[in-house]
Each structure stands twice: as structure tokens, then as C-alpha cells.
Coordinates of C-alpha atoms in Angstrom, one line a residue:
M2 CA 115.4 232.8 166.9
T3 CA 116.9 235.8 165.4
T4 CA 116.0 238.0 162.5
S5 CA 119.4 236.9 161.3
V6 CA 118.8 233.3 161.4
V7 CA 115.9 233.7 159.6
R8 CA 116.9 235.6 156.9
A9 CA 119.8 233.6 156.1
L10 CA 117.0 230.4 155.9
G11 CA 115.1 232.8 154.2
R12 CA 118.0 232.8 151.3
V13 CA 118.9 228.9 151.8
A14 CA 114.9 227.9 150.8
R15 CA 114.3 230.3 148.6
D16 CA 118.1 229.6 146.5
A17 CA 116.6 226.3 146.9
A18 CA 112.9 226.5 145.9
H19 CA 115.0 227.6 142.2
P20 CA 118.1 225.9 141.2
A21 CA 119.3 227.5 138.3
G22 CA 120.6 230.6 140.9
A23 CA 119.1 232.8 139.2
P24 CA 118.0 235.8 141.2
T25 CA 114.5 236.0 142.1
P26 CA 112.8 237.6 139.9
D27 CA 110.6 240.1 139.4
P28 CA 107.6 239.1 141.5
A29 CA 104.8 240.4 138.5
S30 CA 106.3 237.5 136.5
A31 CA 108.0 234.5 138.6
P32 CA 107.0 231.4 138.9
C33 CA 107.3 231.2 142.0
P34 CA 104.0 231.6 143.8
T35 CA 105.7 232.3 147.0
C36 CA 108.1 235.2 145.2
R37 CA 105.4 236.5 142.3
A38 CA 103.1 237.4 146.4
C39 CA 106.6 239.2 148.3
R40 CA 109.7 238.7 146.5
Q41 CA 111.1 238.2 150.5
S42 CA 108.6 235.9 151.9
V43 CA 109.8 233.4 154.1
T44 CA 107.4 231.2 156.3
V45 CA 108.2 229.9 160.3
L46 CA 107.8 226.5 160.1
A47 CA 108.8 225.9 163.6
D48 CA 110.9 227.9 166.3
R49 CA 113.1 225.4 168.5
P50 CA 115.8 224.4 170.3
D51 CA 116.4 221.3 167.8
G52 CA 116.2 223.2 164.8
T53 CA 114.4 226.5 162.9
V54 CA 112.9 225.4 159.3
V55 CA 111.0 228.4 157.3
R56 CA 109.3 227.8 153.7
H57 CA 110.1 229.5 150.4
G58 CA 107.2 227.9 148.2
E59 CA 108.3 224.4 147.4
A60 CA 111.8 224.2 149.4
V61 CA 112.6 224.5 153.3
A62 CA 115.5 225.5 155.4
K63 CA 116.5 223.7 158.8
A64 CA 119.6 225.1 161.3
H65 CA 119.9 222.5 163.7
A66 CA 120.5 222.6 167.0
D67 CA 123.2 224.1 168.7
G68 CA 126.0 221.3 169.0
T69 CA 125.0 218.5 166.4
D70 CA 128.7 216.5 165.6
P71 CA 129.4 217.5 161.8
A72 CA 131.0 213.9 161.4
E73 CA 127.7 212.1 162.5
H74 CA 125.5 214.5 160.4
R75 CA 127.0 214.2 157.5
V76 CA 126.3 210.9 157.4
R77 CA 122.7 211.2 159.1
L78 CA 122.1 213.1 155.7
A79 CA 124.3 210.8 153.3
V80 CA 121.2 207.8 155.3
A81 CA 118.8 210.0 153.5
A82 CA 119.3 210.9 150.6
H83 CA 120.3 207.3 149.7
P84 CA 119.5 205.1 146.8
R85 CA 118.7 202.2 149.4
L86 CA 116.1 204.8 151.3
A87 CA 113.9 206.0 148.9
G88 CA 109.7 206.3 149.5
I89 CA 111.0 205.6 153.1
L90 CA 112.8 208.8 154.2
L91 CA 112.3 212.9 152.6
P92 CA 115.8 213.0 151.0
P93 CA 117.5 216.8 151.6
L94 CA 117.9 219.2 148.0
P95 CA 121.5 219.3 147.0
V96 CA 122.0 222.2 148.3
D97 CA 125.8 223.1 149.8
A98 CA 124.5 225.2 152.8
G99 CA 126.8 225.7 155.2
D100 CA 126.0 227.6 158.5
V101 CA 124.1 230.3 160.5
D102 CA 125.6 230.9 163.6
G103 CA 127.6 228.7 163.9
R104 CA 124.0 225.7 162.9
P105 CA 125.2 223.7 159.9
V106 CA 122.0 223.8 157.5
T107 CA 119.9 221.9 155.3
A108 CA 117.7 222.2 152.6
W109 CA 114.4 220.1 152.1
P110 CA 111.5 219.2 149.5
Y111 CA 108.1 220.8 151.6
G112 CA 105.5 218.0 152.1
T113 CA 101.8 218.6 153.1
P114 CA 102.1 217.9 157.5
V115 CA 99.9 215.7 159.8
D116 CA 97.1 217.8 159.4
P117 CA 96.6 217.6 163.4
A118 CA 92.7 219.0 163.1
D119 CA 92.0 216.1 161.8
P120 CA 93.3 212.9 164.0
D121 CA 91.3 210.1 162.2
A122 CA 93.1 210.8 159.2
A123 CA 96.5 210.2 161.3
P124 CA 98.6 207.9 159.3
W125 CA 98.9 205.5 161.9
E126 CA 98.8 203.0 159.8
Q127 CA 102.1 204.3 157.2
A128 CA 104.0 205.3 159.7
G129 CA 103.6 201.5 160.6
T130 CA 104.9 200.7 157.9
L131 CA 107.8 203.2 157.2
L132 CA 109.6 202.3 160.1
A133 CA 109.3 198.7 159.4
R134 CA 110.9 199.1 156.1
L135 CA 113.3 201.4 157.4
H136 CA 114.3 199.0 160.9
S137 CA 114.4 196.2 157.4
V138 CA 117.1 198.2 155.7
P139 CA 120.4 195.8 156.2
P140 CA 123.5 198.3 157.7
A141 CA 125.6 196.7 154.8
D142 CA 123.1 198.2 152.6
L143 CA 124.4 201.2 153.4
A144 CA 128.6 200.2 153.5
D145 CA 129.4 203.0 151.4
L146 CA 128.7 205.6 153.7
A147 CA 131.6 204.2 156.1
G148 CA 132.8 206.5 158.1
S149 CA 134.7 207.5 160.7
T150 CA 134.2 208.7 164.4
D151 CA 135.2 209.2 167.3
R152 CA 132.0 208.8 169.5
P153 CA 131.0 204.7 170.6
R154 CA 128.4 203.2 169.1
P155 CA 127.2 199.2 168.5
D156 CA 128.8 198.8 164.9
L157 CA 132.2 200.0 163.3
R158 CA 130.3 200.6 159.4
G159 CA 130.7 204.4 160.0
L160 CA 126.8 204.6 160.5
P161 CA 126.4 206.6 164.1
V162 CA 124.3 205.4 167.0
M163 CA 120.7 206.3 167.0
R164 CA 120.3 209.0 169.8
G165 CA 117.3 208.2 170.7
P166 CA 118.3 207.8 174.1
A167 CA 120.8 210.1 174.6
K168 CA 117.9 212.4 174.2
A169 CA 115.7 210.7 177.4
A170 CA 118.5 212.0 179.1
R171 CA 119.0 215.2 178.5
A172 CA 115.3 216.1 179.2
L173 CA 116.3 214.5 182.6
A174 CA 118.9 217.1 183.3
R175 CA 116.8 220.1 182.4
L176 CA 114.4 218.7 184.8
R177 CA 117.1 218.5 187.4
A178 CA 117.9 222.0 186.2
A179 CA 114.2 223.0 187.0
G180 CA 114.7 223.1 190.6
P181 CA 112.7 221.3 193.4
H182 CA 108.8 220.6 191.9
P183 CA 107.0 217.5 193.7
A184 CA 106.5 216.0 190.3
A185 CA 109.6 215.7 189.7
V186 CA 110.0 212.7 192.0
P187 CA 108.7 210.0 191.2
V188 CA 109.4 211.2 187.6
R189 CA 113.3 211.1 188.9
Q190 CA 112.7 207.6 190.3
A191 CA 111.5 206.6 187.4
W192 CA 113.8 206.8 185.2
E193 CA 116.5 205.6 187.6
Q194 CA 114.8 201.7 187.8
L195 CA 115.2 202.4 183.4
P196 CA 118.7 199.8 182.1
A197 CA 121.7 201.4 181.9
W198 CA 120.7 201.6 177.7
A199 CA 117.7 203.4 177.9
R200 CA 119.2 205.7 180.3
G201 CA 122.2 206.8 177.3
E202 CA 124.5 205.3 179.7
A203 CA 125.3 202.1 177.8
P204 CA 125.1 200.2 174.5
A205 CA 121.4 198.9 173.8
P206 CA 121.0 195.1 173.4
G207 CA 120.8 193.7 169.9
P208 CA 120.4 193.2 167.4
Y209 CA 120.7 196.5 166.0
A210 CA 118.7 197.9 162.9
L211 CA 118.5 201.5 161.6
C212 CA 116.5 203.4 163.5
H213 CA 115.0 207.2 163.3
G214 CA 115.3 207.8 167.1
D215 CA 112.3 210.9 167.8
L216 CA 109.5 209.0 165.5
H217 CA 106.1 211.2 165.9
L218 CA 103.4 211.6 163.8
G219 CA 104.8 215.3 163.4
Q220 CA 107.7 213.5 161.4
L221 CA 105.9 212.0 159.3
V222 CA 105.2 214.6 155.5
R223 CA 103.2 213.9 152.0
H224 CA 106.1 214.4 149.4
P225 CA 105.0 215.3 146.7
A226 CA 102.6 218.1 147.7
P227 CA 100.0 217.9 148.5
E228 CA 98.8 213.8 148.0
G229 CA 102.1 212.2 147.7
P230 CA 102.8 209.7 149.3
W231 CA 104.0 209.9 153.2
L232 CA 107.5 210.1 154.0
L233 CA 109.6 210.3 157.7
I234 CA 111.4 213.1 158.0
D235 CA 113.9 214.8 160.5
V236 CA 116.9 212.1 160.2
D237 CA 119.6 213.6 163.3
D238 CA 118.3 211.4 165.7
L239 CA 118.9 208.5 162.8
G240 CA 120.9 205.6 163.3
L241 CA 121.8 201.8 164.8
G242 CA 119.8 200.9 167.9
A243 CA 116.7 198.9 169.6
P244 CA 114.2 199.4 167.1
A245 CA 111.8 199.0 169.9
W246 CA 112.5 203.3 170.2
D247 CA 110.7 204.4 166.9
L248 CA 107.6 201.6 168.5
A249 CA 107.8 203.7 172.6
R250 CA 106.2 206.7 171.8
P251 CA 102.9 205.2 170.8
A252 CA 103.2 203.2 173.1
A253 CA 103.2 204.6 176.0
W254 CA 100.5 206.7 174.7
Y255 CA 98.6 204.0 174.7
A256 CA 99.5 202.4 178.2
T257 CA 99.5 205.7 179.9
G258 CA 95.6 205.8 177.8
L259 CA 96.5 208.7 175.8
L260 CA 96.7 206.6 172.3
P261 CA 93.4 205.1 172.5
P262 CA 93.4 200.8 171.4
E263 CA 92.2 201.6 167.6
P264 CA 94.9 203.3 166.2
W265 CA 97.9 201.2 168.2
Q266 CA 96.7 199.1 166.7
R267 CA 96.5 199.8 163.3
F268 CA 100.4 201.2 163.5
L269 CA 101.2 198.1 165.7
G270 CA 99.0 195.8 163.0
A271 CA 101.0 197.4 159.8
Y272 CA 104.6 197.2 161.5
R273 CA 103.4 193.2 162.1
A274 CA 102.8 193.2 158.5
A275 CA 105.9 194.9 157.5
R276 CA 107.5 191.6 158.9
G277 CA 109.2 195.3 161.5
P278 CA 111.2 193.2 163.3
A279 CA 111.1 195.1 166.8
V280 CA 107.6 192.8 167.4
P281 CA 107.5 189.3 167.5
A282 CA 105.7 189.5 163.4
D283 CA 102.8 186.7 165.3
P284 CA 99.4 189.1 165.7
A285 CA 98.7 187.0 168.9
A286 CA 102.0 187.4 170.3
D287 CA 102.5 189.8 173.1
P288 CA 104.3 192.7 171.9
W289 CA 105.3 193.6 175.0
P290 CA 107.9 192.3 176.5
A291 CA 110.3 193.8 173.5
L292 CA 108.7 197.2 173.5
D293 CA 108.0 197.9 177.7
V294 CA 111.8 199.7 178.6
A295 CA 111.8 201.3 175.6
A296 CA 108.0 202.4 176.0
R297 CA 108.8 203.3 179.7
A298 CA 111.5 205.4 178.6
L299 CA 109.8 207.6 176.4
T300 CA 106.5 207.9 179.5
V301 CA 109.9 209.3 180.8
Q302 CA 111.2 211.9 178.9
T303 CA 108.0 212.5 178.7
A304 CA 106.9 213.5 182.1
A305 CA 109.9 215.4 182.8
L306 CA 109.5 217.6 179.6
A307 CA 105.9 217.9 180.8
V308 CA 106.7 219.2 184.3
V309 CA 110.2 221.7 182.5
K310 CA 107.6 223.1 180.7
S311 CA 104.4 223.5 184.3
V312 CA 107.7 224.5 186.0
A313 CA 108.9 227.5 182.9
E314 CA 105.2 228.7 182.7
D315 CA 105.0 228.9 186.5
R316 CA 101.6 226.5 186.7
E317 CA 100.6 223.2 187.8
P318 CA 100.9 220.6 185.0
D319 CA 97.8 220.2 183.3
E320 CA 95.6 217.1 182.7
V321 CA 97.4 215.2 179.7
E322 CA 101.1 216.4 181.5
L323 CA 99.5 214.5 185.0
L324 CA 98.6 211.2 183.5
M325 CA 102.3 210.7 182.2
I326 CA 103.6 212.4 185.9
D327 CA 100.6 209.4 186.9
A328 CA 101.9 206.8 184.7
C329 CA 106.1 207.5 186.0
A330 CA 104.7 207.0 189.6
R331 CA 103.7 203.4 188.3
I332 CA 106.8 203.1 186.6
A333 CA 108.9 203.9 190.3
G334 CA 106.1 201.3 192.5
L335 CA 106.1 198.2 189.8
A336 CA 108.3 195.5 189.4
T337 CA 106.9 194.5 186.3
G338 CA 105.6 195.6 182.6
L339 CA 105.0 199.1 182.1
G340 CA 101.9 197.2 179.6
P341 CA 98.1 198.5 179.1
E342 CA 97.2 197.0 182.9
A343 CA 99.4 199.5 184.0
S344 CA 97.1 202.5 183.0
S345 CA 93.8 201.0 184.2

């Protein structure tokens, strides 16, 4: 992160928080509590290679990742703002933010995130319901977004491909670039057993749905803050793809023992109750045949990034990281599904 990026994002966030476009008023009389505290006050909420986010008052500004495809980015923003997605995705604020250091910048309303210190209050049911609603939106309902892109996609409606498998492939590329490490061997072996679509090398099998692409609890906020309904955020990976991918991270956590059965069942049950298409709706039906490949892929992706992090920090993988690496060893040695029984 550079000071210039934060400063530029702060200006965007302040403009979004004061949409009249007037100069920020004198702090002593400002209607915005943040302005009253400090005219230049911004809070850095995230600073990662895939995005830098700052907050001013009730608005946030985000600098997206280097290399973001401009055409696909515009379509994803249009999807987030589409009336058909109201109540599912947090819509962007109508601010022409431009870019900073070649990275596109957007502005969004501030929402209250999930509290990591209160895991019992995690909105698993809401996450499952929102995903089911997202997956159930017919792409034809978004036909007015039709555009063109030079990249292959499984559909010709102008919606980009969901980027989950591509992100998994980048995680493996980072693992290879990190150099030799004993823990990398089972991770690479497990990756090689995945079908081409899960490695981002071929189109996903249909039928396709509108997918989030990077679902985890950090992708939900309450809006209006602090007690509004839960909404999905971060459309950087949104697009058409296999809806099972959006269930794969919690499925992988459940299979490896990181997520207890009770929250997994709450999540899966809510998804099924809302008629999500990724798994059979019948509660008695085994969901794992539909989830197995995507859960394997997310396990491998998580393990790869864990090894990269441990190498960068010159330490051995910690207990949680080892769980994911050990799961990769089991995947590499199994011809059957990852499933909960494989975690015992």
C-alpha cells in the first residue's frame, strides 16, 4: 500500500459520503461524524493484492487488483447495480471514481461486517439463502447488460465467466513460484487430479448460474449499517459458472473438520430451502456428488496459499494450515470423493 493510493481512495470515499459534491464542510459544523472528528480522516479496512479498501463515514472506496479486465469489471458493476439483484448484492454508489495507479476504483455504501469474535452469530443461513437467490436469477433477466469480451465464456449474453477456478490456478502458480517445500508436493499432486474445468483450463460443466465466485463470511455485510439485512459484497469474481463453486469453501472446511457439522447443516439447509440449484433440494439426498470437485479445488487452493504464506514468513505451517495440506494428501491418494468420511 502507498500513501498516494490511500489518499486518492480517501478523496473518492469522501465524495461518495457527501454526494452533493460540495467541499467537505468545516469539521466543527460538519454533518458527517467522521468529518467532525478529522477532516482528513479515512480508515483502511483492507490492503491486499486483490484490493485496497478505505472508509470515510458511510462510504467506502476500493482500488481493485492490478490487471482487472476493464470490460468485465464494468459488466460486474452493472450486475451489482441491476434492480434484479436488489436485496442480494450490495449496489455500488454512482460515483465516477476513475482509477489510481492503473487500478479501477469504485465506491460503495458502508455495511457492518461479520464479527469474527462472535462465531456463533455468523450468518450461515443468510449466506445460504443469498447464494440460492443469486444462483436462481436467470441470466436472461440481465440481458440488457449484453456486451462483448475477447475472453472465452460459457455463454454469449455478455456476462463474464465466474473467476473462482482462475483464482485457484493463480494460487498454484504462486505455490510454484515460492520454490521447493515438502508440503507443496501433496498440494500439487491433488491439483493434478482435478478436472480441467476446476483448474481454470476448460469451461465448467453446465448448467450455468450467476455465481459470486469467492464466497466466505467476509463477503457479507449488513446494510444499512448497523442492523440492516445481510447482503453479498465484492463482485470481482462474479460471473457465469458452476454454482457448486460458491458452496465449496464451507464444504471443504466441513470435510476437513474446520467447520463443525451444525453450521454446515444450517448453511446447506438454508440453501436447499431457498431452492438453490447447486445441490438436490431433497434434504435426504447426498449433496456431495455435486460438491466434491469444487470442494477439492478450494481445499487445494487454500492449502497452496497456506504453504506460500509459511514460506514467505520462514516458518512451518500452523495447525490449521496442516489440516488443509493433509487433506490434499488424502485427495492425492483417493480415487473417491473428499467427503466428510475422508476427514476421519
